[in-house]
Amino acid sequence: DTAVSQTPKYLVTQMGNDKSIKCEQNLGHDTMYWYKQDSKKFLKIMFSYNNKELIINETVPNRFSPKSPDKAHLNLHINSLELGDSAVYFCASSHLGGAGNTIYFGEGSWLTVV
Amino acid sequence: DAKTTQPNSMESNEEEPVHLPCNHSTISGTDYIHWYRQLPSQGPEYVIHGLTSNVNNRMASLAIAEDRKSSTLILHRATLRDAAVYYCILMYSGGGADGLTFGKGTHLIIQP
């Protein structure tokens, strides 16, 4: 079983549309994250949630809204998509606390806005 | 956050050892040193981490300088599958949900 799974893997959509990327982890972790990797390959954290509560919200347009229905899921909703939103989005999870904790990443969702 | 400095790229031959350096001269006493790697078209994956002592696992070894201002990730026998971008990241031991702050990493090229 995949530890951190994201769907869809590929998404091509038009500007102005609203789309969602789903993420689920079966590791029993209490913390989940969304990362964005742009065309220059920089990986940057967008959000982190602990026990369904938002912990980190980096400088991300409010068109991006994470939703955590339970500890095992953290979905990413994006409204009014723009060309600059084209990127790879990675979901991740870990246990909270302790710098020795390993963070597990999903395989990524490739979003292309045309 | 304390920063790390890595070479942009390195090249090695298959079945030879690889030493990937990382400088972190502003590391604090409570920062752990983590290494992750990202294979092409995949998500980052954990490689190894340590605080003060050298560490070994099935994937690699981590050698930490005595003053902790630098570290080296050692792949004992590189394979083509080890071609990836390797990230050296400092993580504050206070934990929390800060996640990882990725730099540019080192692009490791393995020649057959």
JSON list of N, CA and C in Angstrom, two decimals, chain B residues 15-91:
[
{"chain": "B", "resi": 15, "resn": "GLU", "atom": "N", "xyz": [29.12, 2.09, -9.31]},
{"chain": "B", "resi": 15, "resn": "GLU", "atom": "CA", "xyz": [29.82, 1.15, -8.43]},
{"chain": "B", "resi": 15, "resn": "GLU", "atom": "C", "xyz": [30.99, 1.77, -7.69]},
{"chain": "B", "resi": 16, "resn": "GLU", "atom": "N", "xyz": [31.13, 3.07, -7.74]},
{"chain": "B", "resi": 16, "resn": "GLU", "atom": "CA", "xyz": [32.16, 3.75, -6.94]},
{"chain": "B", "resi": 16, "resn": "GLU", "atom": "C", "xyz": [31.50, 4.52, -5.79]},
{"chain": "B", "resi": 17, "resn": "PRO", "atom": "N", "xyz": [32.25, 4.80, -4.73]},
{"chain": "B", "resi": 17, "resn": "PRO", "atom": "CA", "xyz": [31.67, 5.57, -3.63]},
{"chain": "B", "resi": 17, "resn": "PRO", "atom": "C", "xyz": [31.48, 7.03, -4.04]},
{"chain": "B", "resi": 18, "resn": "VAL", "atom": "N", "xyz": [30.48, 7.65, -3.43]},
{"chain": "B", "resi": 18, "resn": "VAL", "atom": "CA", "xyz": [30.19, 9.06, -3.69]},
{"chain": "B", "resi": 18, "resn": "VAL", "atom": "C", "xyz": [30.14, 9.79, -2.35]},
{"chain": "B", "resi": 19, "resn": "HIS", "atom": "N", "xyz": [30.82, 10.93, -2.31]},
{"chain": "B", "resi": 19, "resn": "HIS", "atom": "CA", "xyz": [30.81, 11.76, -1.10]},
{"chain": "B", "resi": 19, "resn": "HIS", "atom": "C", "xyz": [30.17, 13.10, -1.44]},
{"chain": "B", "resi": 20, "resn": "LEU", "atom": "N", "xyz": [29.02, 13.35, -0.87]},
{"chain": "B", "resi": 20, "resn": "LEU", "atom": "CA", "xyz": [28.29, 14.59, -1.13]},
{"chain": "B", "resi": 20, "resn": "LEU", "atom": "C", "xyz": [28.47, 15.53, 0.05]},
{"chain": "B", "resi": 21, "resn": "PRO", "atom": "N", "xyz": [29.12, 16.68, -0.17]},
{"chain": "B", "resi": 21, "resn": "PRO", "atom": "CA", "xyz": [29.39, 17.58, 0.96]},
{"chain": "B", "resi": 21, "resn": "PRO", "atom": "C", "xyz": [28.25, 18.56, 1.22]},
{"chain": "B", "resi": 22, "resn": "CYS", "atom": "N", "xyz": [28.21, 19.04, 2.45]},
{"chain": "B", "resi": 22, "resn": "CYS", "atom": "CA", "xyz": [27.23, 20.06, 2.83]},
{"chain": "B", "resi": 22, "resn": "CYS", "atom": "C", "xyz": [27.86, 20.94, 3.91]},
{"chain": "B", "resi": 23, "resn": "ASN", "atom": "N", "xyz": [27.82, 22.24, 3.69]},
{"chain": "B", "resi": 23, "resn": "ASN", "atom": "CA", "xyz": [28.28, 23.18, 4.71]},
{"chain": "B", "resi": 23, "resn": "ASN", "atom": "C", "xyz": [27.11, 23.81, 5.42]},
{"chain": "B", "resi": 24, "resn": "HIS", "atom": "N", "xyz": [27.22, 23.87, 6.72]},
{"chain": "B", "resi": 24, "resn": "HIS", "atom": "CA", "xyz": [26.16, 24.51, 7.53]},
{"chain": "B", "resi": 24, "resn": "HIS", "atom": "C", "xyz": [26.82, 25.20, 8.70]},
{"chain": "B", "resi": 25, "resn": "SER", "atom": "N", "xyz": [27.56, 26.26, 8.38]},
{"chain": "B", "resi": 25, "resn": "SER", "atom": "CA", "xyz": [28.40, 26.93, 9.39]},
{"chain": "B", "resi": 25, "resn": "SER", "atom": "C", "xyz": [27.60, 27.64, 10.46]},
{"chain": "B", "resi": 26, "resn": "THR", "atom": "N", "xyz": [26.31, 27.94, 10.20]},
{"chain": "B", "resi": 26, "resn": "THR", "atom": "CA", "xyz": [25.50, 28.64, 11.20]},
{"chain": "B", "resi": 26, "resn": "THR", "atom": "C", "xyz": [24.57, 27.69, 11.95]},
{"chain": "B", "resi": 27, "resn": "ILE", "atom": "N", "xyz": [24.87, 26.41, 11.92]},
{"chain": "B", "resi": 27, "resn": "ILE", "atom": "CA", "xyz": [24.04, 25.42, 12.59]},
{"chain": "B", "resi": 27, "resn": "ILE", "atom": "C", "xyz": [24.00, 25.69, 14.09]},
{"chain": "B", "resi": 28, "resn": "SER", "atom": "N", "xyz": [22.84, 25.50, 14.69]},
{"chain": "B", "resi": 28, "resn": "SER", "atom": "CA", "xyz": [22.74, 25.67, 16.14]},
{"chain": "B", "resi": 28, "resn": "SER", "atom": "C", "xyz": [22.84, 24.30, 16.80]},
{"chain": "B", "resi": 29, "resn": "GLY", "atom": "N", "xyz": [23.06, 24.32, 18.10]},
{"chain": "B", "resi": 29, "resn": "GLY", "atom": "CA", "xyz": [23.26, 23.07, 18.81]},
{"chain": "B", "resi": 29, "resn": "GLY", "atom": "C", "xyz": [22.05, 22.16, 18.80]},
{"chain": "B", "resi": 30, "resn": "THR", "atom": "N", "xyz": [20.89, 22.72, 18.47]},
{"chain": "B", "resi": 30, "resn": "THR", "atom": "CA", "xyz": [19.65, 21.94, 18.50]},
{"chain": "B", "resi": 30, "resn": "THR", "atom": "C", "xyz": [19.18, 21.54, 17.12]},
{"chain": "B", "resi": 31, "resn": "ASP", "atom": "N", "xyz": [19.96, 21.81, 16.10]},
{"chain": "B", "resi": 31, "resn": "ASP", "atom": "CA", "xyz": [19.56, 21.46, 14.73]},
{"chain": "B", "resi": 31, "resn": "ASP", "atom": "C", "xyz": [20.01, 20.05, 14.36]},
{"chain": "B", "resi": 32, "resn": "TYR", "atom": "N", "xyz": [19.09, 19.27, 13.82]},
{"chain": "B", "resi": 32, "resn": "TYR", "atom": "CA", "xyz": [19.44, 18.00, 13.24]},
{"chain": "B", "resi": 32, "resn": "TYR", "atom": "C", "xyz": [19.80, 18.21, 11.77]},
{"chain": "B", "resi": 33, "resn": "ILE", "atom": "N", "xyz": [20.66, 17.32, 11.26]},
{"chain": "B", "resi": 33, "resn": "ILE", "atom": "CA", "xyz": [21.05, 17.35, 9.85]},
{"chain": "B", "resi": 33, "resn": "ILE", "atom": "C", "xyz": [20.31, 16.23, 9.13]},
{"chain": "B", "resi": 34, "resn": "HIS", "atom": "N", "xyz": [19.50, 16.61, 8.17]},
{"chain": "B", "resi": 34, "resn": "HIS", "atom": "CA", "xyz": [18.72, 15.63, 7.42]},
{"chain": "B", "resi": 34, "resn": "HIS", "atom": "C", "xyz": [19.18, 15.63, 5.97]},
{"chain": "B", "resi": 35, "resn": "TRP", "atom": "N", "xyz": [19.11, 14.47, 5.35]},
{"chain": "B", "resi": 35, "resn": "TRP", "atom": "CA", "xyz": [19.32, 14.34, 3.91]},
{"chain": "B", "resi": 35, "resn": "TRP", "atom": "C", "xyz": [18.11, 13.67, 3.28]},
{"chain": "B", "resi": 36, "resn": "TYR", "atom": "N", "xyz": [17.64, 14.31, 2.23]},
{"chain": "B", "resi": 36, "resn": "TYR", "atom": "CA", "xyz": [16.58, 13.75, 1.41]},
{"chain": "B", "resi": 36, "resn": "TYR", "atom": "C", "xyz": [17.08, 13.73, -0.03]},
{"chain": "B", "resi": 37, "resn": "ARG", "atom": "N", "xyz": [16.45, 12.91, -0.84]},
{"chain": "B", "resi": 37, "resn": "ARG", "atom": "CA", "xyz": [16.80, 12.93, -2.26]},
{"chain": "B", "resi": 37, "resn": "ARG", "atom": "C", "xyz": [15.52, 12.87, -3.08]},
{"chain": "B", "resi": 38, "resn": "GLN", "atom": "N", "xyz": [15.61, 13.39, -4.28]},
{"chain": "B", "resi": 38, "resn": "GLN", "atom": "CA", "xyz": [14.46, 13.37, -5.17]},
{"chain": "B", "resi": 38, "resn": "GLN", "atom": "C", "xyz": [14.89, 12.77, -6.51]},
{"chain": "B", "resi": 39, "resn": "LEU", "atom": "N", "xyz": [14.37, 11.58, -6.78]},
{"chain": "B", "resi": 39, "resn": "LEU", "atom": "CA", "xyz": [14.63, 10.94, -8.06]},
{"chain": "B", "resi": 39, "resn": "LEU", "atom": "C", "xyz": [13.76, 11.62, -9.12]},
{"chain": "B", "resi": 40, "resn": "PRO", "atom": "N", "xyz": [14.14, 11.52, -10.39]},
{"chain": "B", "resi": 40, "resn": "PRO", "atom": "CA", "xyz": [13.37, 12.18, -11.45]},
{"chain": "B", "resi": 40, "resn": "PRO", "atom": "C", "xyz": [11.89, 11.80, -11.41]},
{"chain": "B", "resi": 41, "resn": "SER", "atom": "N", "xyz": [11.05, 12.81, -11.47]},
{"chain": "B", "resi": 41, "resn": "SER", "atom": "CA", "xyz": [9.59, 12.65, -11.53]},
{"chain": "B", "resi": 41, "resn": "SER", "atom": "C", "xyz": [9.01, 11.94, -10.31]},
{"chain": "B", "resi": 42, "resn": "GLN", "atom": "N", "xyz": [9.69, 12.04, -9.17]},
{"chain": "B", "resi": 42, "resn": "GLN", "atom": "CA", "xyz": [9.16, 11.45, -7.94]},
{"chain": "B", "resi": 42, "resn": "GLN", "atom": "C", "xyz": [9.20, 12.47, -6.81]},
{"chain": "B", "resi": 43, "resn": "GLY", "atom": "N", "xyz": [8.52, 12.13, -5.72]},
{"chain": "B", "resi": 43, "resn": "GLY", "atom": "CA", "xyz": [8.58, 12.98, -4.55]},
{"chain": "B", "resi": 43, "resn": "GLY", "atom": "C", "xyz": [9.87, 12.77, -3.79]},
{"chain": "B", "resi": 44, "resn": "PRO", "atom": "N", "xyz": [10.26, 13.74, -2.96]},
{"chain": "B", "resi": 44, "resn": "PRO", "atom": "CA", "xyz": [11.47, 13.55, -2.14]},
{"chain": "B", "resi": 44, "resn": "PRO", "atom": "C", "xyz": [11.33, 12.34, -1.24]},
{"chain": "B", "resi": 45, "resn": "GLU", "atom": "N", "xyz": [12.46, 11.69, -0.97]},
{"chain": "B", "resi": 45, "resn": "GLU", "atom": "CA", "xyz": [12.45, 10.57, -0.04]},
{"chain": "B", "resi": 45, "resn": "GLU", "atom": "C", "xyz": [13.58, 10.74, 0.97]},
{"chain": "B", "resi": 46, "resn": "TYR", "atom": "N", "xyz": [13.30, 10.29, 2.16]},
{"chain": "B", "resi": 46, "resn": "TYR", "atom": "CA", "xyz": [14.27, 10.37, 3.27]},
{"chain": "B", "resi": 46, "resn": "TYR", "atom": "C", "xyz": [15.47, 9.48, 2.99]},
{"chain": "B", "resi": 47, "resn": "VAL", "atom": "N", "xyz": [16.65, 10.00, 3.31]},
{"chain": "B", "resi": 47, "resn": "VAL", "atom": "CA", "xyz": [17.86, 9.18, 3.18]},
{"chain": "B", "resi": 47, "resn": "VAL", "atom": "C", "xyz": [18.43, 8.86, 4.56]},
{"chain": "B", "resi": 48, "resn": "ILE", "atom": "N", "xyz": [18.72, 9.90, 5.34]},
{"chain": "B", "resi": 48, "resn": "ILE", "atom": "CA", "xyz": [19.38, 9.68, 6.62]},
{"chain": "B", "resi": 48, "resn": "ILE", "atom": "C", "xyz": [19.35, 10.97, 7.42]},
{"chain": "B", "resi": 49, "resn": "HIS", "atom": "N", "xyz": [19.53, 10.90, 8.72]},
{"chain": "B", "resi": 49, "resn": "HIS", "atom": "CA", "xyz": [19.68, 12.12, 9.52]},
{"chain": "B", "resi": 49, "resn": "HIS", "atom": "C", "xyz": [20.55, 11.83, 10.73]},
{"chain": "B", "resi": 50, "resn": "GLY", "atom": "N", "xyz": [21.09, 12.92, 11.31]},
{"chain": "B", "resi": 50, "resn": "GLY", "atom": "CA", "xyz": [21.92, 12.77, 12.49]},
{"chain": "B", "resi": 50, "resn": "GLY", "atom": "C", "xyz": [22.03, 14.08, 13.25]},
{"chain": "B", "resi": 51, "resn": "LEU", "atom": "N", "xyz": [22.58, 13.99, 14.44]},
{"chain": "B", "resi": 51, "resn": "LEU", "atom": "CA", "xyz": [22.74, 15.19, 15.28]},
{"chain": "B", "resi": 51, "resn": "LEU", "atom": "C", "xyz": [24.23, 15.49, 15.49]},
{"chain": "B", "resi": 52, "resn": "THR", "atom": "N", "xyz": [24.95, 14.55, 16.09]},
{"chain": "B", "resi": 52, "resn": "THR", "atom": "CA", "xyz": [26.37, 14.77, 16.35]},
{"chain": "B", "resi": 52, "resn": "THR", "atom": "C", "xyz": [27.23, 13.60, 15.87]},
{"chain": "B", "resi": 53, "resn": "SER", "atom": "N", "xyz": [26.74, 12.40, 16.08]},
{"chain": "B", "resi": 53, "resn": "SER", "atom": "CA", "xyz": [27.54, 11.22, 15.73]},
{"chain": "B", "resi": 53, "resn": "SER", "atom": "C", "xyz": [27.29, 10.79, 14.30]},
{"chain": "B", "resi": 54, "resn": "ASN", "atom": "N", "xyz": [28.28, 10.11, 13.74]},
{"chain": "B", "resi": 54, "resn": "ASN", "atom": "CA", "xyz": [28.10, 9.55, 12.41]},
{"chain": "B", "resi": 54, "resn": "ASN", "atom": "C", "xyz": [26.99, 8.50, 12.45]},
{"chain": "B", "resi": 55, "resn": "VAL", "atom": "N", "xyz": [26.31, 8.36, 11.33]},
{"chain": "B", "resi": 55, "resn": "VAL", "atom": "CA", "xyz": [25.16, 7.47, 11.26]},
{"chain": "B", "resi": 55, "resn": "VAL", "atom": "C", "xyz": [25.28, 6.59, 10.01]},
{"chain": "B", "resi": 56, "resn": "ASN", "atom": "N", "xyz": [24.80, 5.37, 10.15]},
{"chain": "B", "resi": 56, "resn": "ASN", "atom": "CA", "xyz": [24.76, 4.46, 9.01]},
{"chain": "B", "resi": 56, "resn": "ASN", "atom": "C", "xyz": [23.37, 3.87, 8.89]},
{"chain": "B", "resi": 57, "resn": "ASN", "atom": "N", "xyz": [22.90, 3.71, 7.68]},
{"chain": "B", "resi": 57, "resn": "ASN", "atom": "CA", "xyz": [21.70, 2.91, 7.44]},
{"chain": "B", "resi": 57, "resn": "ASN", "atom": "C", "xyz": [21.88, 2.17, 6.12]},
{"chain": "B", "resi": 58, "resn": "ARG", "atom": "N", "xyz": [20.84, 1.49, 5.68]},
{"chain": "B", "resi": 58, "resn": "ARG", "atom": "CA", "xyz": [21.00, 0.63, 4.50]},
{"chain": "B", "resi": 58, "resn": "ARG", "atom": "C", "xyz": [21.21, 1.44, 3.22]},
{"chain": "B", "resi": 59, "resn": "MET", "atom": "N", "xyz": [20.84, 2.71, 3.27]},
{"chain": "B", "resi": 59, "resn": "MET", "atom": "CA", "xyz": [20.97, 3.53, 2.07]},
{"chain": "B", "resi": 59, "resn": "MET", "atom": "C", "xyz": [22.31, 4.24, 1.99]},
{"chain": "B", "resi": 60, "resn": "ALA", "atom": "N", "xyz": [22.79, 4.74, 3.13]},
{"chain": "B", "resi": 60, "resn": "ALA", "atom": "CA", "xyz": [23.95, 5.62, 3.10]},
{"chain": "B", "resi": 60, "resn": "ALA", "atom": "C", "xyz": [24.58, 5.74, 4.48]},
{"chain": "B", "resi": 61, "resn": "SER", "atom": "N", "xyz": [25.67, 6.52, 4.53]},
{"chain": "B", "resi": 61, "resn": "SER", "atom": "CA", "xyz": [26.28, 6.90, 5.79]},
{"chain": "B", "resi": 61, "resn": "SER", "atom": "C", "xyz": [26.34, 8.41, 5.86]},
{"chain": "B", "resi": 62, "resn": "LEU", "atom": "N", "xyz": [26.28, 8.93, 7.06]},
{"chain": "B", "resi": 62, "resn": "LEU", "atom": "CA", "xyz": [26.37, 10.36, 7.28]},
{"chain": "B", "resi": 62, "resn": "LEU", "atom": "C", "xyz": [27.54, 10.63, 8.20]},
{"chain": "B", "resi": 63, "resn": "ALA", "atom": "N", "xyz": [28.51, 11.38, 7.70]},
{"chain": "B", "resi": 63, "resn": "ALA", "atom": "CA", "xyz": [29.67, 11.75, 8.49]},
{"chain": "B", "resi": 63, "resn": "ALA", "atom": "C", "xyz": [29.51, 13.22, 8.88]},
{"chain": "B", "resi": 64, "resn": "ILE", "atom": "N", "xyz": [29.53, 13.49, 10.18]},
{"chain": "B", "resi": 64, "resn": "ILE", "atom": "CA", "xyz": [29.32, 14.84, 10.70]},
{"chain": "B", "resi": 64, "resn": "ILE", "atom": "C", "xyz": [30.63, 15.34, 11.29]},
{"chain": "B", "resi": 65, "resn": "ALA", "atom": "N", "xyz": [31.06, 16.52, 10.87]},
{"chain": "B", "resi": 65, "resn": "ALA", "atom": "CA", "xyz": [32.30, 17.09, 11.40]},
{"chain": "B", "resi": 65, "resn": "ALA", "atom": "C", "xyz": [32.18, 17.33, 12.89]},
{"chain": "B", "resi": 66, "resn": "GLU", "atom": "N", "xyz": [33.30, 17.34, 13.56]},
{"chain": "B", "resi": 66, "resn": "GLU", "atom": "CA", "xyz": [33.28, 17.47, 15.02]},
{"chain": "B", "resi": 66, "resn": "GLU", "atom": "C", "xyz": [32.66, 18.79, 15.47]},
{"chain": "B", "resi": 67, "resn": "ASP", "atom": "N", "xyz": [32.89, 19.86, 14.70]},
{"chain": "B", "resi": 67, "resn": "ASP", "atom": "CA", "xyz": [32.29, 21.15, 15.05]},
{"chain": "B", "resi": 67, "resn": "ASP", "atom": "C", "xyz": [30.89, 21.31, 14.46]},
{"chain": "B", "resi": 68, "resn": "ARG", "atom": "N", "xyz": [30.42, 20.31, 13.77]},
{"chain": "B", "resi": 68, "resn": "ARG", "atom": "CA", "xyz": [29.07, 20.24, 13.16]},
{"chain": "B", "resi": 68, "resn": "ARG", "atom": "C", "xyz": [28.83, 21.29, 12.08]},
{"chain": "B", "resi": 69, "resn": "LYS", "atom": "N", "xyz": [29.86, 21.94, 11.62]},
{"chain": "B", "resi": 69, "resn": "LYS", "atom": "CA", "xyz": [29.66, 22.97, 10.62]},
{"chain": "B", "resi": 69, "resn": "LYS", "atom": "C", "xyz": [29.64, 22.40, 9.19]},
{"chain": "B", "resi": 70, "resn": "SER", "atom": "N", "xyz": [29.87, 21.14, 9.09]},
{"chain": "B", "resi": 70, "resn": "SER", "atom": "CA", "xyz": [29.76, 20.50, 7.79]},
{"chain": "B", "resi": 70, "resn": "SER", "atom": "C", "xyz": [29.43, 19.03, 7.97]},
{"chain": "B", "resi": 71, "resn": "SER", "atom": "N", "xyz": [28.93, 18.43, 6.91]},
{"chain": "B", "resi": 71, "resn": "SER", "atom": "CA", "xyz": [28.64, 17.00, 6.94]},
{"chain": "B", "resi": 71, "resn": "SER", "atom": "C", "xyz": [28.81, 16.44, 5.53]},
{"chain": "B", "resi": 72, "resn": "THR", "atom": "N", "xyz": [28.91, 15.12, 5.45]},
{"chain": "B", "resi": 72, "resn": "THR", "atom": "CA", "xyz": [29.08, 14.46, 4.16]},
{"chain": "B", "resi": 72, "resn": "THR", "atom": "C", "xyz": [28.18, 13.25, 4.09]},
{"chain": "B", "resi": 73, "resn": "LEU", "atom": "N", "xyz": [27.41, 13.19, 3.05]},
{"chain": "B", "resi": 73, "resn": "LEU", "atom": "CA", "xyz": [26.60, 12.00, 2.78]},
{"chain": "B", "resi": 73, "resn": "LEU", "atom": "C", "xyz": [27.43, 11.05, 1.93]},
{"chain": "B", "resi": 74, "resn": "ILE", "atom": "N", "xyz": [27.52, 9.82, 2.35]},
{"chain": "B", "resi": 74, "resn": "ILE", "atom": "CA", "xyz": [28.35, 8.85, 1.64]},
{"chain": "B", "resi": 74, "resn": "ILE", "atom": "C", "xyz": [27.46, 7.74, 1.08]},
{"chain": "B", "resi": 75, "resn": "LEU", "atom": "N", "xyz": [27.51, 7.60, -0.23]},
{"chain": "B", "resi": 75, "resn": "LEU", "atom": "CA", "xyz": [26.89, 6.44, -0.88]},
{"chain": "B", "resi": 75, "resn": "LEU", "atom": "C", "xyz": [28.02, 5.48, -1.18]},
{"chain": "B", "resi": 76, "resn": "HIS", "atom": "N", "xyz": [27.98, 4.31, -0.60]},
{"chain": "B", "resi": 76, "resn": "HIS", "atom": "CA", "xyz": [29.16, 3.45, -0.61]},
{"chain": "B", "resi": 76, "resn": "HIS", "atom": "C", "xyz": [29.45, 2.85, -1.98]},
{"chain": "B", "resi": 77, "resn": "ARG", "atom": "N", "xyz": [28.38, 2.60, -2.73]},
{"chain": "B", "resi": 77, "resn": "ARG", "atom": "CA", "xyz": [28.57, 2.01, -4.05]},
{"chain": "B", "resi": 77, "resn": "ARG", "atom": "C", "xyz": [27.43, 2.49, -4.93]},
{"chain": "B", "resi": 78, "resn": "ALA", "atom": "N", "xyz": [27.68, 3.56, -5.65]},
{"chain": "B", "resi": 78, "resn": "ALA", "atom": "CA", "xyz": [26.60, 4.21, -6.39]},
{"chain": "B", "resi": 78, "resn": "ALA", "atom": "C", "xyz": [26.09, 3.32, -7.53]},
{"chain": "B", "resi": 79, "resn": "THR", "atom": "N", "xyz": [24.79, 3.37, -7.72]},
{"chain": "B", "resi": 79, "resn": "THR", "atom": "CA", "xyz": [24.18, 2.71, -8.87]},
{"chain": "B", "resi": 79, "resn": "THR", "atom": "C", "xyz": [23.48, 3.77, -9.70]},
{"chain": "B", "resi": 80, "resn": "LEU", "atom": "N", "xyz": [23.06, 3.39, -10.88]},
{"chain": "B", "resi": 80, "resn": "LEU", "atom": "CA", "xyz": [22.38, 4.35, -11.75]},
{"chain": "B", "resi": 80, "resn": "LEU", "atom": "C", "xyz": [21.12, 4.88, -11.09]},
{"chain": "B", "resi": 81, "resn": "ARG", "atom": "N", "xyz": [20.53, 4.05, -10.24]},
{"chain": "B", "resi": 81, "resn": "ARG", "atom": "CA", "xyz": [19.31, 4.44, -9.57]},
{"chain": "B", "resi": 81, "resn": "ARG", "atom": "C", "xyz": [19.54, 5.54, -8.52]},
{"chain": "B", "resi": 82, "resn": "ASP", "atom": "N", "xyz": [20.80, 5.77, -8.17]},
{"chain": "B", "resi": 82, "resn": "ASP", "atom": "CA", "xyz": [21.10, 6.82, -7.19]},
{"chain": "B", "resi": 82, "resn": "ASP", "atom": "C", "xyz": [21.17, 8.21, -7.83]},
{"chain": "B", "resi": 83, "resn": "ALA", "atom": "N", "xyz": [21.03, 8.29, -9.14]},
{"chain": "B", "resi": 83, "resn": "ALA", "atom": "CA", "xyz": [21.03, 9.60, -9.80]},
{"chain": "B", "resi": 83, "resn": "ALA", "atom": "C", "xyz": [19.79, 10.37, -9.36]},
{"chain": "B", "resi": 84, "resn": "ALA", "atom": "N", "xyz": [20.03, 11.49, -8.71]},
{"chain": "B", "resi": 84, "resn": "ALA", "atom": "CA", "xyz": [18.93, 12.24, -8.11]},
{"chain": "B", "resi": 84, "resn": "ALA", "atom": "C", "xyz": [19.46, 13.60, -7.64]},
{"chain": "B", "resi": 85, "resn": "VAL", "atom": "N", "xyz": [18.55, 14.42, -7.14]},
{"chain": "B", "resi": 85, "resn": "VAL", "atom": "CA", "xyz": [18.96, 15.65, -6.46]},
{"chain": "B", "resi": 85, "resn": "VAL", "atom": "C", "xyz": [18.97, 15.35, -4.97]},
{"chain": "B", "resi": 86, "resn": "TYR", "atom": "N", "xyz": [20.08, 15.64, -4.31]},
{"chain": "B", "resi": 86, "resn": "TYR", "atom": "CA", "xyz": [20.25, 15.35, -2.89]},
{"chain": "B", "resi": 86, "resn": "TYR", "atom": "C", "xyz": [20.21, 16.66, -2.11]},
{"chain": "B", "resi": 87, "resn": "TYR", "atom": "N", "xyz": [19.35, 16.69, -1.10]},
{"chain": "B", "resi": 87, "resn": "TYR", "atom": "CA", "xyz": [19.14, 17.89, -0.30]},
{"chain": "B", "resi": 87, "resn": "TYR", "atom": "C", "xyz": [19.66, 17.67, 1.11]},
{"chain": "B", "resi": 88, "resn": "CYS", "atom": "N", "xyz": [20.47, 18.61, 1.57]},
{"chain": "B", "resi": 88, "resn": "CYS", "atom": "CA", "xyz": [20.94, 18.64, 2.94]},
{"chain": "B", "resi": 88, "resn": "CYS", "atom": "C", "xyz": [20.11, 19.70, 3.66]},
{"chain": "B", "resi": 89, "resn": "ILE", "atom": "N", "xyz": [19.43, 19.33, 4.72]},
{"chain": "B", "resi": 89, "resn": "ILE", "atom": "CA", "xyz": [18.47, 20.24, 5.36]},
{"chain": "B", "resi": 89, "resn": "ILE", "atom": "C", "xyz": [18.66, 20.20, 6.87]},
{"chain": "B", "resi": 90, "resn": "LEU", "atom": "N", "xyz": [18.62, 21.38, 7.48]},
{"chain": "B", "resi": 90, "resn": "LEU", "atom": "CA", "xyz": [18.68, 21.45, 8.94]},
{"chain": "B", "resi": 90, "resn": "LEU", "atom": "C", "xyz": [17.27, 21.53, 9.50]},
{"chain": "B", "resi": 91, "resn": "MET", "atom": "N", "xyz": [17.03, 20.75, 10.53]},
{"chain": "B", "resi": 91, "resn": "MET", "atom": "CA", "xyz": [15.71, 20.76, 11.15]},
{"chain": "B", "resi": 91, "resn": "MET", "atom": "C", "xyz": [15.86, 21.03, 12.64]}
]
